């Protein structure tokens, strides 16, 4: 047990100073062995190649700055002194990158080399003409403007920052706050990636334990479908800050204990109270910092995770009510499994079971993207993916949070298409516990129209770039999303991923043979209304266009999906009375989702922390911690519900969290174009209707 005079990390005293027990050390070995066997560490050859690529990229950037210096009419001496330096950030700088991981880099140049023209045009042209550079994709409108490409096979995200000096020194100290003088906010955001990474490593008690824990939890987040900052989940920086805070609360714990405590802490964290590694710093430079007392927008953040470098920002501003709900459910799943691991009832492999997204909902939105070729699709997809979060927010807004979305942060490709294609999916469900009357509707036609209009404002749009948004039932999920090319039997679902227990029992009563047969079949209606049956084989699926055209050719039709027929998956079309004539494939669609009363939740765990529970900052963590302030060696399982029996411990925790309690910190939570596949007028109408039986 450590002395109370030990160094304090973070804004509060630690919850426990207990070191690892013999059992903890054994679990550490098992965990590290699992991570190695899972291929999470890169080889020496790949590590050496990254160093070589960084050096070569640095030479390219120096030459680029010298060329611009000469072109802009500076003296020969200025051309000779002209320089650019390259820094790394993200997983590479933190030391937790794995094989094939992106290399996050920052180029810092002099004041006269700008981002808008010099970086995104002049440098872009240089890179585009290099044989070593492939998949070049500029994203100038991103929150942090970035250029993505592969350099000799190594994926690179390159940012640019122009600082207020004429000559950039090779020994530039990026941690010095004076580097932020006379620069704009996008440049500050670009610089802060490196500054935040350095601060994180300074603020954790044990860097190696932090790295192992973070590597483990990144792998977990990817397997469970909650690793994507752009979609509204956890990105690398968000997860690093959450792990670092747990390291501060348990400064002497080993990786296995830190993984367990990660889930214990964040299962019980009372969002939107912020996670902070150090006090928020103010500075005379005057940049906006995260402060809900002064900034109304900061009060709307659902999951504030504050960066430790000035100016302190919320790194998780993308999180929505829906994505927070999904993450809380996954935290609870992890907490449950870790409890079983500590009781020797489960192995580490159980924690990393892939999340069965396509078995967790009855209704989905499918967003299909097409383009003339793979290069156009890469640019188009990057733009649309950065906007998908807006669709989630718009649906939440326009349905008052009653219709919940679960965006899945992975893309899928239909190789049977003749054009370049990519697809994203969102799970849909009515908010659990919401009382609705039969026939109550959520009209999101305008929502989807607004989303499509914003997407079509893409400044680099080219002919052939197109987007389709459609509703699919679970049984209509295209086969290309499944690894083997077909749907597996529902009976093979991993434990801990069962459907909502309140779902219709009719589906549970379907025999295994009948279910298996349905997995290999796709039923639809052709234009004449004749039901056809298509056998879906491995690595083959019916292109969406054939199904979409047959539906859209009937004009503005209402699609209702009968969930009361347990023997067959029937899709019925009700022809609109206004459309007696055949319409072109670019007609609008009115989609109706029919529920049998209980749309399935993600997994089988009920949320213990409501995302709308803004009860103030009475405590940073609600629930019981069985570790005392100085720690104990035995760690019992934590119950998810609020504990009421240990008032002394609760009071102690509240006192420990006092430094985070700031007054006012409580938050409330181009027209029609031709594509290579089909035509659309960029309008889609959706009418989501839930029937309560």
XYZ file of C-alpha atoms in Angstrom:
693
model
C 0.000 0.000 0.000
C 1.373 3.350 -1.059
C 1.936 6.274 1.222
C -0.509 9.155 1.236
C 2.496 11.389 0.406
C 2.854 9.787 -3.032
C 2.515 12.039 -6.055
C -1.040 12.762 -7.092
C -1.879 12.441 -10.771
C -4.889 14.275 -12.107
C -7.462 16.551 -10.542
C -8.442 14.200 -7.694
C -6.928 11.751 -5.290
C -6.725 8.173 -6.602
C -9.516 5.733 -5.848
C -6.998 3.015 -5.015
C -3.227 2.833 -4.719
C -3.288 -0.965 -4.575
C -0.677 -2.750 -6.630
C -1.216 -5.975 -8.560
C -1.842 -9.206 -6.699
C -0.426 -12.551 -7.762
C -3.688 -13.230 -9.598
C -3.467 -9.823 -11.300
C 0.066 -10.544 -12.512
C -1.058 -13.857 -13.962
C -3.929 -12.124 -15.767
C -1.440 -9.509 -17.030
C 0.627 -12.268 -18.651
C -2.471 -13.850 -20.177
C -3.656 -10.502 -21.514
C -0.307 -9.569 -23.056
C -0.038 -13.045 -24.598
C -3.504 -12.605 -26.097
C -2.593 -9.191 -27.546
C 0.552 -10.578 -29.181
C -1.308 -13.577 -30.612
C -3.980 -11.226 -31.949
C -1.347 -9.493 -34.077
C -1.564 -6.081 -32.427
C 2.187 -5.394 -32.561
C 3.978 -4.490 -35.781
C 7.100 -6.301 -36.943
C 10.587 -4.818 -36.814
C 10.557 -4.587 -40.613
C 7.362 -2.504 -40.668
C 8.655 -0.278 -37.866
C 11.830 0.393 -39.853
C 9.783 1.126 -42.980
C 7.704 3.714 -41.090
C 10.873 5.504 -40.002
C 12.146 5.492 -43.582
C 8.839 6.810 -44.963
C 8.785 9.590 -42.368
C 12.287 10.648 -43.400
C 11.404 10.654 -47.106
C 8.188 12.572 -46.479
C 10.149 15.119 -44.470
C 12.491 15.644 -47.436
C 9.531 16.170 -49.769
C 8.058 18.784 -47.433
C 11.341 20.666 -47.097
C 11.708 20.793 -50.885
C 8.108 21.980 -51.224
C 8.673 24.900 -48.828
C 11.913 25.904 -50.571
C 10.126 25.844 -53.950
C 7.345 28.097 -52.622
C 9.862 30.447 -50.997
C 11.607 30.917 -54.348
C 8.277 31.232 -56.205
C 7.040 33.927 -53.806
C 10.124 36.092 -54.565
C 12.138 35.754 -51.340
C 15.924 36.159 -51.334
C 18.357 33.337 -52.038
C 19.328 33.307 -48.365
C 15.659 32.873 -47.389
C 15.345 30.027 -49.871
C 18.380 28.343 -48.329
C 17.037 28.795 -44.786
C 13.457 27.796 -45.682
C 12.386 24.745 -43.735
C 9.490 22.557 -42.688
C 9.495 20.096 -39.798
C 7.358 17.003 -39.409
C 5.904 15.707 -36.142
C 3.873 12.600 -35.401
C 0.852 12.341 -33.140
C -1.936 9.884 -32.389
C -1.250 6.193 -31.851
C 2.274 6.363 -33.299
C 3.403 9.113 -30.937
C 1.711 7.366 -28.003
C 3.409 4.096 -28.911
C 0.253 2.014 -29.383
C 0.072 1.677 -33.171
C -0.337 -1.717 -34.749
C 0.338 -3.292 -38.149
C -1.143 -1.272 -40.997
C -2.186 1.610 -38.739
C -2.402 5.135 -40.128
C 0.610 7.328 -39.481
C -0.694 10.644 -38.119
C 1.692 13.420 -39.107
C 1.856 17.189 -38.806
C 3.900 19.468 -41.049
C 4.829 22.839 -39.555
C 5.825 25.515 -42.046
C 6.604 29.239 -42.088
C 4.024 32.007 -41.974
C 4.037 32.692 -45.727
C 3.100 29.115 -46.702
C -0.638 28.767 -46.264
C -2.979 25.810 -46.011
C -5.663 26.760 -48.525
C -3.549 27.179 -51.688
C -0.016 26.043 -50.912
C -0.863 22.870 -48.989
C -4.086 21.648 -50.623
C -3.082 22.605 -54.173
C 0.681 23.031 -54.636
C 1.707 20.155 -52.336
C -1.229 18.079 -53.551
C 0.053 18.373 -57.135
C 3.557 17.370 -56.071
C 2.289 14.286 -54.239
C -0.054 13.347 -57.078
C 2.926 13.113 -59.463
C 4.983 10.847 -57.187
C 4.945 7.132 -57.987
C 5.219 6.246 -54.292
C 2.002 8.135 -53.492
C -1.350 6.397 -53.964
C -4.937 6.958 -52.821
C -4.404 10.698 -52.435
C -7.449 12.311 -50.823
C -7.596 15.963 -49.674
C -10.245 16.858 -47.078
C -9.948 20.639 -46.656
C -13.379 21.104 -45.054
C -12.820 18.704 -42.167
C -12.873 20.031 -38.598
C -9.122 19.446 -38.736
C -8.168 19.823 -42.429
C -6.207 16.785 -43.591
C -4.619 15.169 -46.630
C -4.804 11.370 -46.700
C -2.611 9.142 -48.862
C -0.387 6.095 -48.919
C 3.364 6.578 -49.160
C 5.009 3.376 -50.345
C 2.095 1.424 -48.864
C 2.074 3.236 -45.478
C -1.220 5.058 -44.787
C -0.597 8.680 -43.796
C -2.852 11.450 -42.477
C -0.998 14.714 -43.024
C -2.010 17.990 -41.336
C -0.457 21.388 -41.907
C 0.170 24.286 -39.521
C 1.633 27.632 -40.510
C 3.199 29.366 -37.502
C 4.087 33.033 -37.112
C 7.779 32.902 -37.981
C 9.698 33.164 -41.234
C 12.085 30.296 -40.530
C 11.043 27.079 -38.763
C 13.862 25.609 -36.672
C 14.488 21.865 -36.629
C 14.536 21.912 -32.806
C 11.125 23.611 -32.547
C 9.518 23.029 -29.125
C 5.899 22.296 -29.938
C 4.906 22.183 -26.256
C 5.748 25.889 -25.811
C 2.472 27.811 -25.689
C 4.018 30.730 -27.590
C 3.812 28.631 -30.730
C 0.088 29.435 -30.711
C 0.592 33.172 -31.139
C -1.035 34.828 -34.165
C -2.555 31.692 -35.680
C -6.153 30.709 -36.483
C -8.338 28.070 -34.816
C -7.884 25.330 -37.478
C -4.112 25.702 -37.041
C -4.502 25.424 -33.266
C -6.485 22.207 -33.719
C -3.793 20.863 -36.044
C -1.011 21.655 -33.547
C -2.895 20.271 -30.577
C -2.733 16.659 -31.773
C 0.989 16.561 -30.965
C 0.679 18.737 -27.878
C -2.080 16.571 -26.406
C -0.172 13.325 -27.005
C 2.870 14.690 -25.180
C 0.761 15.879 -22.262
C -0.993 12.519 -21.903
C 2.318 10.703 -21.538
C 3.411 13.232 -18.890
C 0.195 12.887 -16.888
C 0.033 9.086 -16.485
C 1.832 7.319 -13.609
C 3.242 4.465 -15.712
C 3.570 4.912 -19.472
C 4.035 1.212 -20.263
C 0.950 0.138 -18.317
C -0.955 2.934 -20.043
C 0.184 1.748 -23.478
C -0.741 -1.891 -22.892
C -4.158 -0.938 -21.510
C -4.851 1.458 -24.375
C -3.772 -1.076 -26.995
C -6.147 -3.599 -25.434
C -9.104 -1.217 -25.274
C -8.610 0.043 -28.823
C -8.853 -3.557 -29.989
C -11.973 -4.034 -27.847
C -13.616 -0.879 -29.207
C -13.002 -1.957 -32.801
C -14.402 -5.443 -32.172
C -17.488 -4.025 -30.475
C -18.123 -1.392 -33.160
C -17.564 1.722 -31.036
C -14.248 2.942 -32.472
C -14.868 5.876 -34.816
C -14.704 9.511 -33.829
C -16.182 10.683 -37.131
C -19.278 8.523 -36.597
C -19.810 9.742 -33.038
C -18.054 7.011 -31.077
C -14.585 6.882 -29.532
C -11.537 7.842 -31.572
C -7.935 7.217 -30.618
C -7.549 10.463 -28.662
C -10.859 10.025 -26.824
C -9.965 6.514 -25.756
C -6.432 7.532 -24.761
C -7.811 10.254 -22.467
C -10.336 7.875 -20.876
C -7.628 5.267 -20.253
C -5.223 7.895 -18.900
C -7.830 9.033 -16.374
C -8.289 5.468 -15.125
C -4.495 5.168 -14.828
C -4.554 8.270 -12.619
C -7.314 6.824 -10.433
C -5.425 3.503 -10.042
C -1.751 4.614 -10.272
C -0.183 1.304 -9.186
C -2.479 -1.086 -11.053
C -1.315 -3.367 -13.845
C -2.930 -3.572 -17.309
C -5.447 -6.319 -16.490
C -6.730 -4.417 -13.470
C -6.798 -1.153 -15.446
C -8.909 -2.761 -18.186
C -11.371 -3.998 -15.576
C -11.464 -0.627 -13.812
C -11.964 1.156 -17.126
C -15.328 -0.526 -17.539
C -16.170 -0.180 -13.864
C -15.530 3.571 -13.838
C -17.242 4.467 -17.113
C -20.221 2.219 -16.571
C -20.948 4.376 -13.523
C -19.718 7.750 -14.769
C -22.422 10.385 -14.647
C -22.275 11.977 -18.064
C -22.203 14.780 -19.071
C -19.762 15.494 -16.247
C -16.365 15.931 -17.915
C -13.354 13.627 -17.883
C -10.230 15.747 -17.285
C -6.596 14.822 -16.720
C -5.660 18.227 -15.313
C -7.315 21.552 -14.485
C -8.510 23.555 -17.465
C -5.908 26.203 -18.235
C -6.726 29.738 -19.288
C -4.253 31.929 -21.121
C -3.929 35.497 -22.283
C -3.793 34.302 -25.897
C -7.569 34.331 -25.746
C -8.476 31.108 -27.552
C -11.845 29.597 -26.749
C -11.641 26.796 -24.195
C -14.247 24.265 -23.144
C -16.352 26.083 -20.549
C -20.120 25.489 -20.353
C -20.448 28.516 -18.063
C -19.518 30.827 -20.933
C -20.165 28.833 -24.099
C -23.777 27.726 -24.642
C -22.708 25.149 -27.229
C -20.537 23.377 -24.643
C -23.655 22.754 -22.566
C -25.053 20.530 -25.295
C -22.124 18.094 -25.265
C -23.145 14.619 -24.131
C -19.777 13.047 -23.271
C -17.136 15.709 -22.575
C -13.595 14.303 -22.684
C -11.310 17.301 -22.268
C -7.861 17.580 -23.826
C -5.057 18.491 -21.386
C -3.150 20.974 -23.579
C -4.112 24.635 -23.968
C -6.578 25.508 -25.356
C -8.503 22.701 -23.657
C -11.234 21.318 -25.919
C -13.849 18.596 -25.841
C -12.348 15.842 -27.976
C -15.685 13.993 -28.154
C -17.968 16.732 -29.460
C -19.208 14.270 -32.122
C -20.966 12.058 -29.564
C -24.752 12.103 -29.811
C -27.482 10.796 -27.538
C -27.735 7.665 -29.658
C -24.017 6.892 -29.830
C -23.611 7.534 -26.092
C -26.396 5.030 -25.446
C -24.592 2.427 -27.553
C -21.265 3.069 -25.812
C -22.817 2.811 -22.352
C -24.305 -0.556 -23.283
C -20.914 -1.737 -24.505
C -19.223 -0.480 -21.327
C -21.686 -2.577 -19.350
C -20.965 -5.577 -21.556
C -17.237 -5.126 -20.878
C -17.835 -4.664 -17.148
C -19.802 -7.905 -17.004
C -17.149 -9.903 -18.877
C -14.284 -8.475 -16.798
C -16.131 -9.456 -13.645
C -16.331 -13.002 -14.956
C -12.643 -12.972 -15.892
C -11.706 -11.920 -12.338
C -13.737 -14.852 -11.022
C -12.048 -17.209 -13.510
C -15.382 -17.814 -15.221
C -14.257 -16.413 -18.583
C -11.138 -15.899 -20.683
C -9.905 -12.701 -22.310
C -11.232 -13.882 -25.672
C -14.779 -13.371 -24.373
C -14.185 -9.629 -24.005
C -13.333 -9.315 -27.684
C -16.284 -11.190 -29.175
C -17.333 -9.278 -32.327
C -20.550 -7.345 -31.930
C -23.438 -8.867 -33.920
C -24.769 -5.594 -35.315
C -26.883 -7.155 -38.041
C -28.648 -9.365 -35.515
C -29.382 -6.606 -33.015
C -32.110 -4.607 -34.781
C -35.151 -5.332 -36.869
C -34.890 -2.205 -39.002
C -31.937 -0.497 -40.660
C -31.126 2.442 -42.875
C -28.795 1.537 -45.713
C -26.717 4.308 -47.272
C -25.282 3.281 -50.652
C -22.580 5.334 -52.338
C -21.508 4.905 -55.954
C -18.947 6.617 -58.149
C -17.402 6.205 -61.576
C -14.167 4.652 -60.284
C -12.393 3.752 -57.057
C -10.532 7.056 -56.833
C -13.751 9.055 -57.115
C -15.424 6.740 -54.611
C -12.613 7.228 -52.101
C -13.091 10.994 -52.151
C -16.902 10.774 -52.212
C -16.967 8.237 -49.379
C -14.660 10.326 -47.205
C -16.982 13.295 -47.584
C -20.212 11.397 -46.947
C -18.767 9.473 -44.002
C -17.818 12.764 -42.364
C -21.471 13.806 -42.737
C -23.193 10.603 -41.561
C -23.123 11.834 -37.982
C -25.335 14.712 -39.080
C -28.003 12.269 -40.220
C -28.059 10.731 -36.747
C -28.337 14.170 -35.131
C -31.059 15.255 -37.548
C -33.179 12.183 -36.848
C -32.760 12.692 -33.099
C -33.723 16.339 -33.498
C -36.741 15.827 -35.732
C -38.206 12.961 -33.667
C -37.466 14.554 -30.275
C -35.173 11.640 -29.499
C -37.986 9.077 -29.784
C -36.385 7.353 -32.772
C -32.879 6.140 -31.971
C -30.121 5.497 -34.497
C -27.125 3.249 -34.168
C -24.635 4.152 -36.927
C -22.244 1.295 -37.596
C -18.721 2.617 -38.249
C -17.761 0.091 -40.909
C -18.217 0.164 -44.653
C -19.212 -2.681 -46.948
C -18.771 -3.249 -50.672
C -20.881 -5.106 -53.207
C -18.383 -6.599 -55.666
C -21.181 -7.638 -58.028
C -21.769 -4.016 -59.053
C -20.283 -2.696 -62.243
C -19.416 0.630 -60.614
C -17.409 1.475 -57.504
C -19.667 0.985 -54.488
C -19.649 1.384 -50.709
C -22.421 1.013 -48.146
C -22.995 2.098 -44.551
C -25.755 0.962 -42.194
C -27.665 2.376 -39.231
C -29.779 0.385 -36.816
C -33.177 1.945 -36.009
C -35.343 1.490 -32.973
C -37.988 3.306 -31.003
C -36.664 4.680 -27.720
C -37.125 1.954 -25.079
C -39.970 2.723 -22.714
C -41.513 5.287 -25.039
C -45.307 5.072 -24.940
C -46.818 5.496 -28.392
C -50.275 5.060 -29.822
C -51.010 2.717 -32.699
C -50.424 4.564 -35.934
C -48.125 7.199 -34.452
C -45.636 8.221 -37.101
C -42.195 9.770 -37.236
C -42.004 11.644 -40.509
C -38.342 11.952 -41.480
C -38.820 12.742 -45.148
C -37.620 16.291 -44.648
C -34.773 15.014 -42.485
C -33.400 12.784 -45.215
C -33.944 15.513 -47.819
C -31.939 17.934 -45.686
C -29.153 15.396 -45.239
C -28.928 14.635 -48.933
C -28.898 18.312 -49.794
C -25.976 18.928 -47.427
C -24.080 15.953 -48.853
C -24.588 17.123 -52.421
C -22.827 20.404 -51.611
C -19.514 18.527 -51.972
C -17.111 20.964 -53.625
C -15.193 18.180 -55.424
C -18.288 16.472 -56.809
C -17.856 14.616 -60.113
C -20.356 12.962 -62.479
C -21.121 9.468 -61.277
C -21.020 10.302 -57.566
C -24.387 9.363 -56.137
C -26.065 8.410 -52.863
C -29.074 6.225 -52.088
C -30.737 5.968 -48.687
C -33.148 3.080 -48.179
C -34.854 1.113 -45.455
C -34.113 -2.596 -45.068
C -35.424 -5.154 -42.614
C -33.052 -7.522 -40.885
C -33.919 -10.308 -43.299
C -33.279 -8.049 -46.291
C -29.730 -7.213 -45.194
C -27.584 -7.815 -48.310
C -25.371 -10.873 -48.179
C -22.157 -8.967 -48.926
C -22.037 -7.638 -45.351
C -21.438 -11.144 -44.004
C -17.902 -12.583 -44.096
C -18.931 -15.860 -45.751
C -21.374 -14.157 -48.122
C -24.465 -15.416 -46.337
C -26.220 -14.929 -43.028
C -25.387 -17.259 -40.221
C -28.062 -18.954 -38.185
C -29.421 -16.915 -35.293
C -28.664 -19.858 -33.011
C -24.924 -19.298 -33.438
C -24.938 -15.888 -31.816
C -22.256 -15.402 -29.148
C -23.358 -15.176 -25.549
C -24.062 -11.692 -24.290
C -25.420 -10.513 -27.649
C -28.991 -11.723 -27.509
C -31.805 -9.629 -28.831
C -34.039 -7.523 -26.706
C -35.886 -9.896 -24.373
C -39.064 -7.948 -25.071
C -39.100 -8.752 -28.780
C -41.842 -10.803 -30.372
C -41.727 -14.425 -29.377
C -42.825 -15.402 -32.861
C -39.300 -15.089 -34.192
C -37.951 -17.166 -31.321
C -40.306 -19.984 -32.288
C -38.927 -20.296 -35.811
C -37.243 -23.640 -36.281
C -33.543 -23.798 -37.027
C -34.160 -25.377 -40.449
C -36.652 -22.726 -41.450
C -34.351 -19.976 -40.212
C -31.415 -21.430 -42.128
C -33.424 -21.628 -45.328
C -34.413 -17.984 -44.994
C -30.780 -17.014 -44.573
C -30.069 -18.171 -48.123
C -33.096 -16.573 -49.763
C -34.106 -13.080 -50.763
C -37.739 -12.421 -51.726
C -38.952 -9.420 -53.623
C -41.574 -8.282 -56.091
C -40.857 -7.410 -59.689
C -42.567 -4.603 -61.578
C -45.550 -6.776 -62.480
C -46.084 -7.626 -58.825
C -44.981 -11.267 -59.196
C -43.100 -12.547 -56.180
C -39.720 -13.968 -57.119
C -37.272 -15.908 -55.052
C -33.545 -15.438 -55.403
C -31.054 -17.846 -53.914
C -28.130 -15.933 -52.421
C -24.870 -17.777 -52.782
C -21.528 -17.119 -51.143
C -19.834 -13.896 -52.266
C -22.864 -12.973 -54.391
C -25.815 -10.738 -53.840
C -28.566 -9.196 -55.905
C -27.504 -5.622 -56.711
C -29.525 -3.042 -54.899
C -30.406 -1.311 -58.149
C -32.583 -4.148 -59.427
C -34.565 -4.161 -56.197
C -34.621 -0.382 -55.941
C -35.851 0.055 -59.501
C -38.647 -2.465 -59.049
C -39.811 -0.580 -55.971
C -39.293 2.928 -57.266
C -41.006 2.199 -60.585
C -44.342 2.195 -58.766
C -44.011 5.847 -57.792
C -44.471 7.167 -54.259
C -45.313 3.917 -52.561
C -45.589 2.950 -48.945
C -43.474 -0.033 -47.954
C -44.733 -1.945 -44.949
C -43.008 -4.987 -43.558
C -45.232 -7.622 -42.013
C -43.728 -8.820 -38.766
C -46.677 -10.993 -37.810
C -45.891 -13.709 -40.319
C -43.274 -15.821 -38.605
C -42.975 -18.314 -41.418
C -41.962 -15.952 -44.204
C -40.295 -12.617 -44.591
C -42.802 -10.839 -46.803
C -42.367 -7.383 -48.245
C -45.646 -5.801 -49.296
C -46.093 -2.835 -51.580
C -49.103 -0.575 -51.303
C -49.412 1.442 -54.443
C -50.054 5.115 -53.946
C -53.445 6.198 -55.289
C -51.872 9.229 -56.894
C -49.460 7.213 -59.033
C -51.326 5.236 -61.665
C -48.573 5.722 -64.190
C -45.135 4.243 -64.068
C -42.502 6.586 -62.658
C -38.825 6.867 -63.429
C -36.299 5.270 -61.092
C -35.620 8.616 -59.438
C -39.000 8.843 -57.737
C -39.324 9.580 -54.061
C -40.131 6.760 -51.701
C -42.239 6.759 -48.565
C -40.962 4.064 -46.277
C -42.934 2.707 -43.345
C -41.403 0.634 -40.606
C -43.847 -1.598 -38.799
C -42.906 -2.884 -35.380
C -44.570 -5.532 -33.339
C -44.220 -3.470 -30.243
C -40.680 -3.996 -29.058
C -37.825 -3.036 -31.314
C -34.717 -4.834 -30.297
C -32.082 -3.153 -28.234
C -28.378 -3.534 -28.772
C -27.278 -6.592 -26.880
C -29.179 -7.819 -23.884
C -28.031 -5.384 -21.212
C -30.271 -2.607 -19.948
C -28.643 0.769 -19.442
C -27.895 1.582 -15.830
C -26.978 5.188 -16.596
C -29.526 7.280 -18.439
C -28.026 9.536 -21.078
C -30.588 12.148 -20.124
C -29.865 11.984 -16.411
C -28.452 15.453 -15.810
C -28.731 15.505 -12.047
C -25.881 17.909 -11.608
C -22.374 17.440 -10.358
C -23.224 15.860 -7.048
C -20.583 13.278 -7.840
C -18.408 12.452 -10.782
C -19.209 8.768 -10.408
C -22.465 7.235 -9.226
C -22.471 3.698 -7.955
C -20.285 1.739 -5.599
C -16.569 1.273 -5.792
C -15.397 -1.565 -3.617
C -11.875 -0.189 -3.534
C -11.193 2.311 -0.778
C -9.143 5.460 -1.247
C -5.956 3.654 -0.293
C -6.960 0.423 -1.991
C -7.523 -3.208 -1.219
C -6.248 -6.288 -2.955
C -9.480 -8.193 -3.459
C -11.786 -6.738 -6.108
C -15.392 -7.956 -5.957
C -17.784 -7.532 -8.873
C -19.375 -4.102 -9.110
C -23.132 -3.910 -9.331
C -24.458 -1.622 -12.053
C -27.264 -0.118 -10.026
C -26.640 2.767 -7.646
C -25.480 1.479 -4.292
C -27.183 2.854 -1.233
C -25.576 0.889 1.529
C -22.124 2.389 1.677
C -22.755 6.058 2.434
C -19.316 6.629 3.928
C -17.607 5.478 0.756
C -19.967 7.538 -1.386
C -19.171 10.654 0.643
C -15.475 9.961 0.320
C -15.782 9.649 -3.459
C -17.714 12.904 -3.648
C -14.966 14.686 -1.738
C -12.339 13.202 -4.042
C -14.196 14.465 -7.078
C -14.608 18.006 -5.756
C -11.883 19.570 -7.947
C -13.929 18.635 -11.022
C -17.021 20.351 -9.691
C -17.137 23.761 -11.284
C -20.112 26.074 -10.897
C -22.256 25.882 -13.983
C -20.628 22.698 -15.308
C -23.928 20.821 -15.449
C -24.830 20.169 -19.074
C -28.054 19.344 -20.879
C -27.518 16.648 -22.444
C -26.858 20.271 -57.756
C -29.835 18.902 -59.042
C -30.396 15.591 -60.808
C -27.280 13.817 -62.037
C -26.488 10.621 -63.859
C -24.568 7.939 -62.057
C -22.950 4.881 -63.511
C -25.686 2.731 -62.004
C -28.921 4.685 -61.846
C -30.456 8.133 -61.575
C -31.762 9.995 -58.597
C -33.204 13.424 -57.984
C -31.443 13.483 -54.594
C -34.735 13.285 -52.761
C -35.790 10.469 -50.506
C -38.854 10.328 -48.298
C -39.087 8.197 -45.213
C -42.094 7.707 -43.014
C -41.155 5.687 -39.975
C -44.213 4.246 -38.312
C -44.273 2.063 -35.217
C -47.364 0.050 -34.347
C -47.774 -1.008 -30.739
C -49.452 -4.387 -30.502
